[in-house]
Each structure stands twice: as structure tokens, then as C-alpha cells.
Amino acid sequence: MRIATWNVNSVTARLPRVLEWLAVNKPDVVALQELKCTDAAFPTMDIQALGYEIASHGTGRWNGVALLSRVGLVDVTRGLVNQPQYDGVDEPRAIGATCGGVRIWSVYVPNGREPGHDHYHYKLNWFTALQVTTATELSAAPDRPLAIIGDYNVAPTDDDVWDINQFTDSTHVTAPERAALTKLRSAGLVEVMPRALKGYPYTFWDYRQAAFGRGWGMRIDLVYANELFASHVTDAYIDREERKGKGASDHAPVVVDLDLG
DNA sequence: ATGCCCTATGATATAGGA
């Protein structure tokens, strides 16, 4: 089974590249983030035509997550347990489903904007809800492979950004954010580390300042999974080729191959 | 070359991204 996660930065703007990428790479399950459209505006027909069932959770201009599957898609859950609001709004940032016997969540963790900002506290509270959801999911089905994949908006270590000296007083690298990842591991998840195809395996390069060409990347799109899921992994990599050229998302897809026997 | 920002919106600027 091939599973991928990809922050597409607008599924409608990215549609030609998404369709091409699906056709070439033939993933069985895809977790998308930053749809930037409502469920009604999601390009359902085009993606169904490639053989995928779709569960989306999008409300408009910002955020939005989806799962695509061609190995079944059941027991869809939208939102986290005790998910906090931001500015009085329940944002669409998490969706879970069972696909081919594997429980998969697509998550888009809040950015945080800057340490101390309301959005930063929201980010940490959102992680707490993700930890609660993880514990709930793990206890509900301890013998089922589980993966929580998506844009975590946290670089796990200093090596996961191109230059840590550029990140003083920045989000994505602070101790509380990294502690949130540690708590997920304490709850029973492990990180599936993608291999480097060329240089360090970053997943995001800002559109500005020709960051991709300069290698100014970050590894913030992560695969967290229970031990059972991880035990079946045969390969994991970042498709940095997809970041190249005109019309690319600022994130590259992360691909995980499993042998479920 | 991998290359000097992108997206959606009560749009003709603005918010958000990380």
C-alpha cells in the first residue's frame, strides 16, 4: 500500500499537478492539506475519475483537509476530540478515516505565527487535542495500523531547517512545539523518517527569495504512526521533484510504502 | 539549473502562509 501526504496550497489552483501526480505515482491513500475551498467546491469529479473515494473537510478560503482512497474509505471523523476554536471558529484541520484496514488522519496543525501570539497558544492547545485524539484512537483499536500524517508546522530538530540561526524568536522550532511532538511519541507513536533523495529531506520551501533553488527548506510535513504501522513500512521518501517548476505547491509530497502482507 | 511569492476574497488591497 502506498500512502502520501501533501500540503497542496489550494487544491483547485493545484488541480492539474495533483491529477498528474496521482496518475504517475498511483498512491492508494492520500492525505491533503490546505484545500482552501469548501467541500462543495472540491474537485470531486476529476479525482473520482482516477478511482478515488473522497472525504473532505473544508469551509472556504483557509485551511481544509481531505483523504483520498482507492482501497476503501469508511468511518470518517471530522475534527479532533476537544479541538479548540480560533477566534470563535472551528477550523477544518483534521479528518480521519479507515482505508484498507489502516486508520489514517490528515492533519494541518496551526502555524502559530509568532511565539506568544494567540495563534501560537492555539497551536499548542491544538496539539493537546491531537494527543487526546491519538490516545483515543490507539485505545479504541490497538491492533490496527494507525498513521497521523500531514503538515505539523514543527521542525522536529535543528537539522530539519536549513539554518537554525535564521529561526531565533521564530515558531516551528521552539521547545514547547517540539515537546508537543515528544508527547505524541509518549502516547505511542513513532516518527517514520523519510530517506534523503538529494541533500537533506526537507518538505517545504518558501515561495519567496528563490528558497527552493537555494536549499532553504524545512522538514515540517511528518509521518507519525503506531508501531504496527511502522513495522510494515518498506520505504519512505519526499518527492522533491514535485516542488520544481511553475505551478508547484510550496510543499512536496511525502510518500510511504507499506507491505501489509 | 531547483531560481528571486502565491492564493482566495463582499478583490482594485488584504490576510495568511512559515
PDB file of C-alpha atoms (C1' of nucleotides) in Angstrom:
ATOM      1  CA  MET A   1       0.000   0.000   0.000  1.00  0.00           C
ATOM      2  CA  ARG A   2       1.267   3.457  -0.908  1.00  0.00           C
ATOM      3  CA  ILE A   3       0.242   6.353   1.321  1.00  0.00           C
ATOM      4  CA  ALA A   4       1.118  10.003   0.780  1.00  0.00           C
ATOM      5  CA  THR A   5       0.654  13.341   2.493  1.00  0.00           C
ATOM      6  CA  TRP A   6       0.748  16.632   0.624  1.00  0.00           C
ATOM      7  CA  ASN A   7       0.011  20.220   1.538  1.00  0.00           C
ATOM      8  CA  VAL A   8      -1.213  21.408  -1.851  1.00  0.00           C
ATOM      9  CA  ASN A   9      -1.771  25.094  -1.050  1.00  0.00           C
ATOM     10  CA  SER A  10      -5.192  25.222  -2.759  1.00  0.00           C
ATOM     11  CA  VAL A  11      -6.499  22.044  -4.322  1.00  0.00           C
ATOM     12  CA  THR A  12      -8.240  23.996  -7.067  1.00  0.00           C
ATOM     13  CA  ALA A  13      -5.153  26.005  -8.045  1.00  0.00           C
ATOM     14  CA  ARG A  14      -3.093  22.807  -7.832  1.00  0.00           C
ATOM     15  CA  LEU A  15      -5.571  20.538  -9.617  1.00  0.00           C
ATOM     16  CA  PRO A  16      -3.575  19.918 -12.822  1.00  0.00           C
ATOM     17  CA  ARG A  17      -0.483  18.982 -10.847  1.00  0.00           C
ATOM     18  CA  VAL A  18      -2.472  16.906  -8.356  1.00  0.00           C
ATOM     19  CA  LEU A  19      -4.124  14.892 -11.118  1.00  0.00           C
ATOM     20  CA  GLU A  20      -0.795  14.336 -12.866  1.00  0.00           C
ATOM     21  CA  TRP A  21       0.920  13.356  -9.633  1.00  0.00           C
ATOM     22  CA  LEU A  22      -1.813  10.868  -8.733  1.00  0.00           C
ATOM     23  CA  ALA A  23      -1.705   9.323 -12.211  1.00  0.00           C
ATOM     24  CA  VAL A  24       2.075   8.923 -12.165  1.00  0.00           C
ATOM     25  CA  ASN A  25       2.641   7.866  -8.551  1.00  0.00           C
ATOM     26  CA  LYS A  26      -0.527   5.829  -8.037  1.00  0.00           C
ATOM     27  CA  PRO A  27      -0.865   6.244  -4.275  1.00  0.00           C
ATOM     28  CA  ASP A  28      -3.589   4.183  -2.609  1.00  0.00           C
ATOM     29  CA  VAL A  29      -4.343   6.772   0.045  1.00  0.00           C
ATOM     30  CA  VAL A  30      -3.552  10.492   0.008  1.00  0.00           C
ATOM     31  CA  ALA A  31      -3.876  12.991   2.831  1.00  0.00           C
ATOM     32  CA  LEU A  32      -4.234  16.544   1.539  1.00  0.00           C
ATOM     33  CA  GLN A  33      -3.906  19.782   3.483  1.00  0.00           C
ATOM     34  CA  GLU A  34      -4.657  23.429   2.740  1.00  0.00           C
ATOM     35  CA  LEU A  35      -7.510  22.751   0.350  1.00  0.00           C
ATOM     36  CA  LYS A  36      -8.539  26.422   0.545  1.00  0.00           C
ATOM     37  CA  CYS A  37     -12.024  25.590  -0.690  1.00  0.00           C
ATOM     38  CA  THR A  38     -15.400  24.479   0.560  1.00  0.00           C
ATOM     39  CA  ASP A  39     -16.485  20.857   0.314  1.00  0.00           C
ATOM     40  CA  ALA A  40     -18.894  21.941  -2.433  1.00  0.00           C
ATOM     41  CA  ALA A  41     -16.024  23.451  -4.439  1.00  0.00           C
ATOM     42  CA  PHE A  42     -13.725  20.425  -4.043  1.00  0.00           C
ATOM     43  CA  PRO A  43     -12.838  18.974  -7.484  1.00  0.00           C
ATOM     44  CA  THR A  44     -14.590  15.715  -6.702  1.00  0.00           C
ATOM     45  CA  MET A  45     -15.357  14.526 -10.230  1.00  0.00           C
ATOM     46  CA  ASP A  46     -11.810  14.884 -11.545  1.00  0.00           C
ATOM     47  CA  ILE A  47     -10.329  12.915  -8.674  1.00  0.00           C
ATOM     48  CA  GLN A  48     -13.071  10.289  -8.635  1.00  0.00           C
ATOM     49  CA  ALA A  49     -12.287   9.698 -12.298  1.00  0.00           C
ATOM     50  CA  LEU A  50      -8.877   8.385 -11.190  1.00  0.00           C
ATOM     51  CA  GLY A  51     -10.573   5.801  -8.985  1.00  0.00           C
ATOM     52  CA  TYR A  52     -10.537   7.558  -5.630  1.00  0.00           C
ATOM     53  CA  GLU A  53     -13.178   7.905  -2.993  1.00  0.00           C
ATOM     54  CA  ILE A  54     -13.016  11.266  -1.256  1.00  0.00           C
ATOM     55  CA  ALA A  55     -13.716  12.615   2.193  1.00  0.00           C
ATOM     56  CA  SER A  56     -13.089  16.326   2.514  1.00  0.00           C
ATOM     57  CA  HIS A  57     -13.415  18.819   5.321  1.00  0.00           C
ATOM     58  CA  GLY A  58     -13.172  22.348   4.014  1.00  0.00           C
ATOM     59  CA  THR A  59     -15.037  25.574   4.724  1.00  0.00           C
ATOM     60  CA  GLY A  60     -13.543  28.097   2.333  1.00  0.00           C
ATOM     61  CA  ARG A  61     -10.602  30.382   1.961  1.00  0.00           C
ATOM     62  CA  TRP A  62      -8.305  28.928   4.618  1.00  0.00           C
ATOM     63  CA  ASN A  63      -7.282  25.508   5.890  1.00  0.00           C
ATOM     64  CA  GLY A  64      -9.161  22.415   4.715  1.00  0.00           C
ATOM     65  CA  VAL A  65      -8.085  18.756   4.732  1.00  0.00           C
ATOM     66  CA  ALA A  66      -9.088  15.667   2.783  1.00  0.00           C
ATOM     67  CA  LEU A  67      -8.472  11.970   2.366  1.00  0.00           C
ATOM     68  CA  LEU A  68      -8.452  10.226  -0.999  1.00  0.00           C
ATOM     69  CA  SER A  69      -8.516   6.441  -1.159  1.00  0.00           C
ATOM     70  CA  ARG A  70      -8.808   3.731  -3.733  1.00  0.00           C
ATOM     71  CA  VAL A  71      -8.745   0.946  -1.113  1.00  0.00           C
ATOM     72  CA  GLY A  72     -11.943   1.886   0.670  1.00  0.00           C
ATOM     73  CA  LEU A  73     -12.828   4.847   2.853  1.00  0.00           C
ATOM     74  CA  VAL A  74     -15.058   4.303   5.876  1.00  0.00           C
ATOM     75  CA  ASP A  75     -15.639   5.564   9.409  1.00  0.00           C
ATOM     76  CA  VAL A  76     -14.848   9.175   8.574  1.00  0.00           C
ATOM     77  CA  THR A  77     -14.223  11.511  11.508  1.00  0.00           C
ATOM     78  CA  ARG A  78     -14.017  15.273  11.087  1.00  0.00           C
ATOM     79  CA  GLY A  79     -12.198  17.297  13.731  1.00  0.00           C
ATOM     80  CA  LEU A  80     -10.314  16.276  16.875  1.00  0.00           C
ATOM     81  CA  VAL A  81     -11.551  15.320  20.318  1.00  0.00           C
ATOM     82  CA  ASN A  82     -11.897  18.606  22.237  1.00  0.00           C
ATOM     83  CA  GLN A  83     -10.499  20.564  19.309  1.00  0.00           C
ATOM     84  CA  PRO A  84     -10.018  24.216  20.283  1.00  0.00           C
ATOM     85  CA  GLN A  85     -11.503  27.079  18.309  1.00  0.00           C
ATOM     86  CA  TYR A  86      -9.589  30.045  16.942  1.00  0.00           C
ATOM     87  CA  ASP A  87     -11.364  33.381  17.193  1.00  0.00           C
ATOM     88  CA  GLY A  88     -14.611  31.537  17.831  1.00  0.00           C
ATOM     89  CA  VAL A  89     -14.292  29.326  14.749  1.00  0.00           C
ATOM     90  CA  ASP A  90     -13.969  25.543  14.445  1.00  0.00           C
ATOM     91  CA  GLU A  91     -11.342  25.312  11.730  1.00  0.00           C
ATOM     92  CA  PRO A  92     -11.182  22.327   9.348  1.00  0.00           C
ATOM     93  CA  ARG A  93      -7.740  20.965  10.149  1.00  0.00           C
ATOM     94  CA  ALA A  94      -8.212  17.244  10.791  1.00  0.00           C
ATOM     95  CA  ILE A  95     -10.001  14.357   9.150  1.00  0.00           C
ATOM     96  CA  GLY A  96      -9.653  10.652   9.846  1.00  0.00           C
ATOM     97  CA  ALA A  97     -10.849   7.544   8.040  1.00  0.00           C
ATOM     98  CA  THR A  98     -10.184   3.842   7.729  1.00  0.00           C
ATOM     99  CA  CYS A  99      -8.758   2.859   4.348  1.00  0.00           C
ATOM    100  CA  GLY A 100      -7.967  -0.746   3.546  1.00  0.00           C
ATOM    101  CA  GLY A 101      -7.771  -1.601   7.231  1.00  0.00           C
ATOM    102  CA  VAL A 102      -5.418   1.269   8.032  1.00  0.00           C
ATOM    103  CA  ARG A 103      -6.574   4.185  10.148  1.00  0.00           C
ATOM    104  CA  ILE A 104      -5.295   7.415   8.644  1.00  0.00           C
ATOM    105  CA  TRP A 105      -5.594  11.050   9.712  1.00  0.00           C
ATOM    106  CA  SER A 106      -4.794  14.084   7.587  1.00  0.00           C
ATOM    107  CA  VAL A 107      -3.822  16.979   9.838  1.00  0.00           C
ATOM    108  CA  TYR A 108      -2.968  20.622   9.272  1.00  0.00           C
ATOM    109  CA  VAL A 109      -1.509  21.956  12.515  1.00  0.00           C
ATOM    110  CA  PRO A 110      -1.951  25.716  13.063  1.00  0.00           C
ATOM    111  CA  ASN A 111       1.032  27.845  12.075  1.00  0.00           C
ATOM    112  CA  GLY A 112       1.411  29.794  15.321  1.00  0.00           C
ATOM    113  CA  ARG A 113       2.545  32.978  13.577  1.00  0.00           C
ATOM    114  CA  GLU A 114       4.971  34.060  16.320  1.00  0.00           C
ATOM    115  CA  PRO A 115       5.813  32.829  19.827  1.00  0.00           C
ATOM    116  CA  GLY A 116       3.416  34.366  22.335  1.00  0.00           C
ATOM    117  CA  HIS A 117       0.763  35.173  19.723  1.00  0.00           C
ATOM    118  CA  ASP A 118      -2.795  33.949  20.338  1.00  0.00           C
ATOM    119  CA  HIS A 119      -2.280  31.701  17.335  1.00  0.00           C
ATOM    120  CA  TYR A 120       0.802  30.175  18.982  1.00  0.00           C
ATOM    121  CA  HIS A 121      -1.196  29.255  22.087  1.00  0.00           C
ATOM    122  CA  TYR A 122      -3.920  27.936  19.804  1.00  0.00           C
ATOM    123  CA  LYS A 123      -1.288  25.780  18.090  1.00  0.00           C
ATOM    124  CA  LEU A 124      -0.156  24.270  21.398  1.00  0.00           C
ATOM    125  CA  ASN A 125      -3.765  23.702  22.509  1.00  0.00           C
ATOM    126  CA  TRP A 126      -4.487  22.119  19.148  1.00  0.00           C
ATOM    127  CA  PHE A 127      -1.607  19.710  19.740  1.00  0.00           C
ATOM    128  CA  THR A 128      -3.133  18.792  23.104  1.00  0.00           C
ATOM    129  CA  ALA A 129      -6.352  17.878  21.306  1.00  0.00           C
ATOM    130  CA  LEU A 130      -4.306  15.845  18.829  1.00  0.00           C
ATOM    131  CA  GLN A 131      -2.694  13.981  21.719  1.00  0.00           C
ATOM    132  CA  VAL A 132      -6.123  13.213  23.206  1.00  0.00           C
ATOM    133  CA  THR A 133      -7.400  12.067  19.818  1.00  0.00           C
ATOM    134  CA  THR A 134      -4.309   9.896  19.340  1.00  0.00           C
ATOM    135  CA  ALA A 135      -4.775   8.233  22.734  1.00  0.00           C
ATOM    136  CA  THR A 136      -8.442   7.654  21.955  1.00  0.00           C
ATOM    137  CA  GLU A 137      -7.692   6.138  18.559  1.00  0.00           C
ATOM    138  CA  LEU A 138      -4.907   3.924  19.910  1.00  0.00           C
ATOM    139  CA  SER A 139      -7.009   2.553  22.755  1.00  0.00           C
ATOM    140  CA  ALA A 140     -10.062   2.025  20.541  1.00  0.00           C
ATOM    141  CA  ALA A 141      -8.162  -0.248  18.132  1.00  0.00           C
ATOM    142  CA  PRO A 142      -4.704  -1.203  19.448  1.00  0.00           C
ATOM    143  CA  ASP A 143      -4.243  -3.869  16.777  1.00  0.00           C
ATOM    144  CA  ARG A 144      -4.981  -1.623  13.808  1.00  0.00           C
ATOM    145  CA  PRO A 145      -2.263   0.233  11.889  1.00  0.00           C
ATOM    146  CA  LEU A 146      -2.593   3.958  12.516  1.00  0.00           C
ATOM    147  CA  ALA A 147      -0.859   6.904  10.903  1.00  0.00           C
ATOM    148  CA  ILE A 148      -1.353  10.595  11.601  1.00  0.00           C
ATOM    149  CA  ILE A 149       0.181  12.413   8.680  1.00  0.00           C
ATOM    150  CA  GLY A 150       0.241  15.953   7.432  1.00  0.00           C
ATOM    151  CA  ASP A 151       1.642  19.416   7.866  1.00  0.00           C
ATOM    152  CA  TYR A 152       2.734  19.563  11.512  1.00  0.00           C
ATOM    153  CA  ASN A 153       4.245  23.036  11.203  1.00  0.00           C
ATOM    154  CA  VAL A 154       7.071  21.941  13.512  1.00  0.00           C
ATOM    155  CA  ALA A 155      10.645  21.088  12.556  1.00  0.00           C
ATOM    156  CA  PRO A 156      11.467  18.179  14.905  1.00  0.00           C
ATOM    157  CA  THR A 157      15.182  19.024  15.262  1.00  0.00           C
ATOM    158  CA  ASP A 158      17.567  21.835  14.364  1.00  0.00           C
ATOM    159  CA  ASP A 159      18.736  19.717  11.439  1.00  0.00           C
ATOM    160  CA  ASP A 160      15.235  19.956   9.979  1.00  0.00           C
ATOM    161  CA  VAL A 161      15.722  23.585   8.927  1.00  0.00           C
ATOM    162  CA  TRP A 162      18.369  24.879   6.534  1.00  0.00           C
ATOM    163  CA  ASP A 163      19.870  27.275   9.064  1.00  0.00           C
ATOM    164  CA  ILE A 164      18.770  27.264  12.676  1.00  0.00           C
ATOM    165  CA  ASN A 165      20.357  30.696  13.127  1.00  0.00           C
ATOM    166  CA  GLN A 166      17.607  32.103  10.933  1.00  0.00           C
ATOM    167  CA  PHE A 167      14.988  30.892  13.414  1.00  0.00           C
ATOM    168  CA  THR A 168      15.667  32.849  16.583  1.00  0.00           C
ATOM    169  CA  ASP A 169      12.337  34.004  18.000  1.00  0.00           C
ATOM    170  CA  SER A 170      10.500  32.027  15.328  1.00  0.00           C
ATOM    171  CA  THR A 171       7.802  29.436  15.518  1.00  0.00           C
ATOM    172  CA  HIS A 172       8.312  25.861  14.274  1.00  0.00           C
ATOM    173  CA  VAL A 173      11.474  25.284  16.314  1.00  0.00           C
ATOM    174  CA  THR A 174      10.534  26.287  19.877  1.00  0.00           C
ATOM    175  CA  ALA A 175      10.805  23.891  22.796  1.00  0.00           C
ATOM    176  CA  PRO A 176       7.038  23.790  23.530  1.00  0.00           C
ATOM    177  CA  GLU A 177       6.274  22.906  19.889  1.00  0.00           C
ATOM    178  CA  ARG A 178       8.868  20.140  19.900  1.00  0.00           C
ATOM    179  CA  ALA A 179       7.589  18.967  23.287  1.00  0.00           C
ATOM    180  CA  ALA A 180       4.188  18.500  21.635  1.00  0.00           C
ATOM    181  CA  LEU A 181       5.804  16.036  19.224  1.00  0.00           C
ATOM    182  CA  THR A 182       7.517  14.288  22.134  1.00  0.00           C
ATOM    183  CA  LYS A 183       4.127  13.852  23.807  1.00  0.00           C
ATOM    184  CA  LEU A 184       2.750  12.243  20.665  1.00  0.00           C
ATOM    185  CA  ARG A 185       5.633   9.766  20.798  1.00  0.00           C
ATOM    186  CA  SER A 186       4.955   9.184  24.501  1.00  0.00           C
ATOM    187  CA  ALA A 187       1.346   8.445  23.591  1.00  0.00           C
ATOM    188  CA  GLY A 188       2.562   5.542  21.445  1.00  0.00           C
ATOM    189  CA  LEU A 189       3.515   6.960  18.060  1.00  0.00           C
ATOM    190  CA  VAL A 190       6.847   6.795  16.273  1.00  0.00           C
ATOM    191  CA  GLU A 191       8.103   9.038  13.515  1.00  0.00           C
ATOM    192  CA  VAL A 192       8.616   7.424  10.131  1.00  0.00           C
ATOM    193  CA  MET A 193      11.668   9.227   8.792  1.00  0.00           C
ATOM    194  CA  PRO A 194      11.855   9.712   5.018  1.00  0.00           C
ATOM    195  CA  ARG A 195      15.143   8.967   3.327  1.00  0.00           C
ATOM    196  CA  ALA A 196      17.124  11.709   1.638  1.00  0.00           C
ATOM    197  CA  LEU A 197      16.953  11.617  -2.144  1.00  0.00           C
ATOM    198  CA  LYS A 198      19.123  14.674  -2.704  1.00  0.00           C
ATOM    199  CA  GLY A 199      20.550  16.606   0.197  1.00  0.00           C
ATOM    200  CA  TYR A 200      18.568  16.846   3.407  1.00  0.00           C
ATOM    201  CA  PRO A 201      14.945  15.711   3.113  1.00  0.00           C
ATOM    202  CA  TYR A 202      13.047  18.958   3.505  1.00  0.00           C
ATOM    203  CA  THR A 203       9.351  19.079   2.674  1.00  0.00           C
ATOM    204  CA  PHE A 204       8.711  22.823   2.463  1.00  0.00           C
ATOM    205  CA  TRP A 205      10.472  25.678   0.694  1.00  0.00           C
ATOM    206  CA  ASP A 206       9.024  29.186   0.846  1.00  0.00           C
ATOM    207  CA  TYR A 207       7.953  30.704  -2.465  1.00  0.00           C
ATOM    208  CA  ARG A 208       9.894  33.852  -1.614  1.00  0.00           C
ATOM    209  CA  GLN A 209      13.563  34.580  -2.221  1.00  0.00           C
ATOM    210  CA  ALA A 210      14.019  31.605  -4.529  1.00  0.00           C
ATOM    211  CA  ALA A 211      14.210  29.480  -1.399  1.00  0.00           C
ATOM    212  CA  PHE A 212      13.983  26.180  -3.252  1.00  0.00           C
ATOM    213  CA  GLY A 213      16.898  26.969  -5.523  1.00  0.00           C
ATOM    214  CA  ARG A 214      18.967  27.994  -2.527  1.00  0.00           C
ATOM    215  CA  GLY A 215      18.103  24.935  -0.489  1.00  0.00           C
ATOM    216  CA  TRP A 216      16.342  26.999   2.165  1.00  0.00           C
ATOM    217  CA  GLY A 217      13.939  24.275   3.226  1.00  0.00           C
ATOM    218  CA  MET A 218      12.263  22.855   6.298  1.00  0.00           C
ATOM    219  CA  ARG A 219      11.031  19.377   7.188  1.00  0.00           C
ATOM    220  CA  ILE A 220       7.611  20.015   8.684  1.00  0.00           C
ATOM    221  CA  ASP A 221       5.377  17.503   6.877  1.00  0.00           C
ATOM    222  CA  LEU A 222       5.628  14.443   9.062  1.00  0.00           C
ATOM    223  CA  VAL A 223       4.509  10.845   9.323  1.00  0.00           C
ATOM    224  CA  TYR A 224       3.615   9.727  12.842  1.00  0.00           C
ATOM    225  CA  ALA A 225       2.391   6.167  13.204  1.00  0.00           C
ATOM    226  CA  ASN A 226       1.870   3.429  15.707  1.00  0.00           C
ATOM    227  CA  GLU A 227       4.472   0.660  15.933  1.00  0.00           C
ATOM    228  CA  LEU A 228       2.288  -1.717  13.954  1.00  0.00           C
ATOM    229  CA  PHE A 229       2.085   0.672  11.005  1.00  0.00           C
ATOM    230  CA  ALA A 230       5.816   1.427  11.232  1.00  0.00           C
ATOM    231  CA  SER A 231       6.682  -2.275  11.241  1.00  0.00           C
ATOM    232  CA  HIS A 232       5.154  -2.627   7.769  1.00  0.00           C
ATOM    233  CA  VAL A 233       6.967   0.335   6.194  1.00  0.00           C
ATOM    234  CA  THR A 234       9.248  -0.660   3.306  1.00  0.00           C
ATOM    235  CA  ASP A 235      10.169   2.824   2.097  1.00  0.00           C
ATOM    236  CA  ALA A 236       9.545   6.493   2.839  1.00  0.00           C
ATOM    237  CA  TYR A 237      10.721   9.487   0.856  1.00  0.00           C
ATOM    238  CA  ILE A 238       9.982  13.068  -0.097  1.00  0.00           C
ATOM    239  CA  ASP A 239       9.105  13.719  -3.720  1.00  0.00           C
ATOM    240  CA  ARG A 240      11.084  16.951  -4.047  1.00  0.00           C
ATOM    241  CA  GLU A 241      10.755  16.789  -7.844  1.00  0.00           C
ATOM    242  CA  GLU A 242       7.156  17.900  -7.350  1.00  0.00           C
ATOM    243  CA  ARG A 243       8.381  21.176  -5.823  1.00  0.00           C
ATOM    244  CA  LYS A 244      10.066  22.134  -9.098  1.00  0.00           C
ATOM    245  CA  GLY A 245       8.779  24.292 -11.898  1.00  0.00           C
ATOM    246  CA  LYS A 246       5.828  26.561 -12.419  1.00  0.00           C
ATOM    247  CA  GLY A 247       2.617  25.937 -10.555  1.00  0.00           C
ATOM    248  CA  ALA A 248       4.151  23.905  -7.711  1.00  0.00           C
ATOM    249  CA  SER A 249       2.866  23.900  -4.165  1.00  0.00           C
ATOM    250  CA  ASP A 250       5.349  25.222  -1.629  1.00  0.00           C
ATOM    251  CA  HIS A 251       5.258  21.753  -0.022  1.00  0.00           C
ATOM    252  CA  ALA A 252       6.434  18.478  -1.547  1.00  0.00           C
ATOM    253  CA  PRO A 253       4.536  15.199  -1.084  1.00  0.00           C
ATOM    254  CA  VAL A 254       5.826  12.664   1.437  1.00  0.00           C
ATOM    255  CA  VAL A 255       5.342   9.075   0.286  1.00  0.00           C
ATOM    256  CA  VAL A 256       5.253   5.952   2.469  1.00  0.00           C
ATOM    257  CA  ASP A 257       5.186   2.426   1.078  1.00  0.00           C
ATOM    258  CA  LEU A 258       3.863  -0.415   3.214  1.00  0.00           C
ATOM    259  CA  ASP A 259       3.832  -4.165   2.858  1.00  0.00           C
ATOM    260  CA  LEU A 260       0.783  -5.278   4.787  1.00  0.00           C
ATOM    261  CA  GLY A 261       1.237  -8.874   3.712  1.00  0.00           C
TER     262      GLY A 261
ATOM    263  C1'  DA B   1      19.668  24.745 -13.279  1.00  0.00           C
ATOM    264  C1'  DT B   2      15.845  23.751  -8.404  1.00  0.00           C
ATOM    265  C1'  DG B   3      15.850  30.472  -9.364  1.00  0.00           C
ATOM    266  C1'  DC B   4      14.149  35.932  -6.922  1.00  0.00           C
ATOM    267  C1'  DC B   5       5.987  34.760  -3.671  1.00  0.00           C
ATOM    268  C1'  DC B   6       1.389  32.617  -4.034  1.00  0.00           C
ATOM    269  C1'  DT B   7      -3.744  32.111  -3.040  1.00  0.00           C
ATOM    270  C1'  DA B   8      -8.695  33.441  -2.340  1.00  0.00           C
ATOM    271  C1'  DT B   9     -11.709  37.111  -1.473  1.00  0.00           C
ATOM    272  C1'  DG B  10     -18.119  41.361  -0.373  1.00  0.00           C
ATOM    273  C1'  DA B  11     -10.863  41.817  -4.566  1.00  0.00           C
ATOM    274  C1'  DT B  12      -8.754  47.123  -7.443  1.00  0.00           C
ATOM    275  C1'  DA B  13      -5.905  45.809  -1.228  1.00  0.00           C
ATOM    276  C1'  DT B  14      -5.570  42.441   2.387  1.00  0.00           C
ATOM    277  C1'  DA B  15      -4.753  38.413   5.305  1.00  0.00           C
ATOM    278  C1'  DG B  16      -2.277  34.363   5.819  1.00  0.00           C
ATOM    279  C1'  DG B  17       1.369  31.400   4.978  1.00  0.00           C
ATOM    280  C1'  DA B  18       6.157  29.562   7.975  1.00  0.00           C
TER     281       DA B  18
END
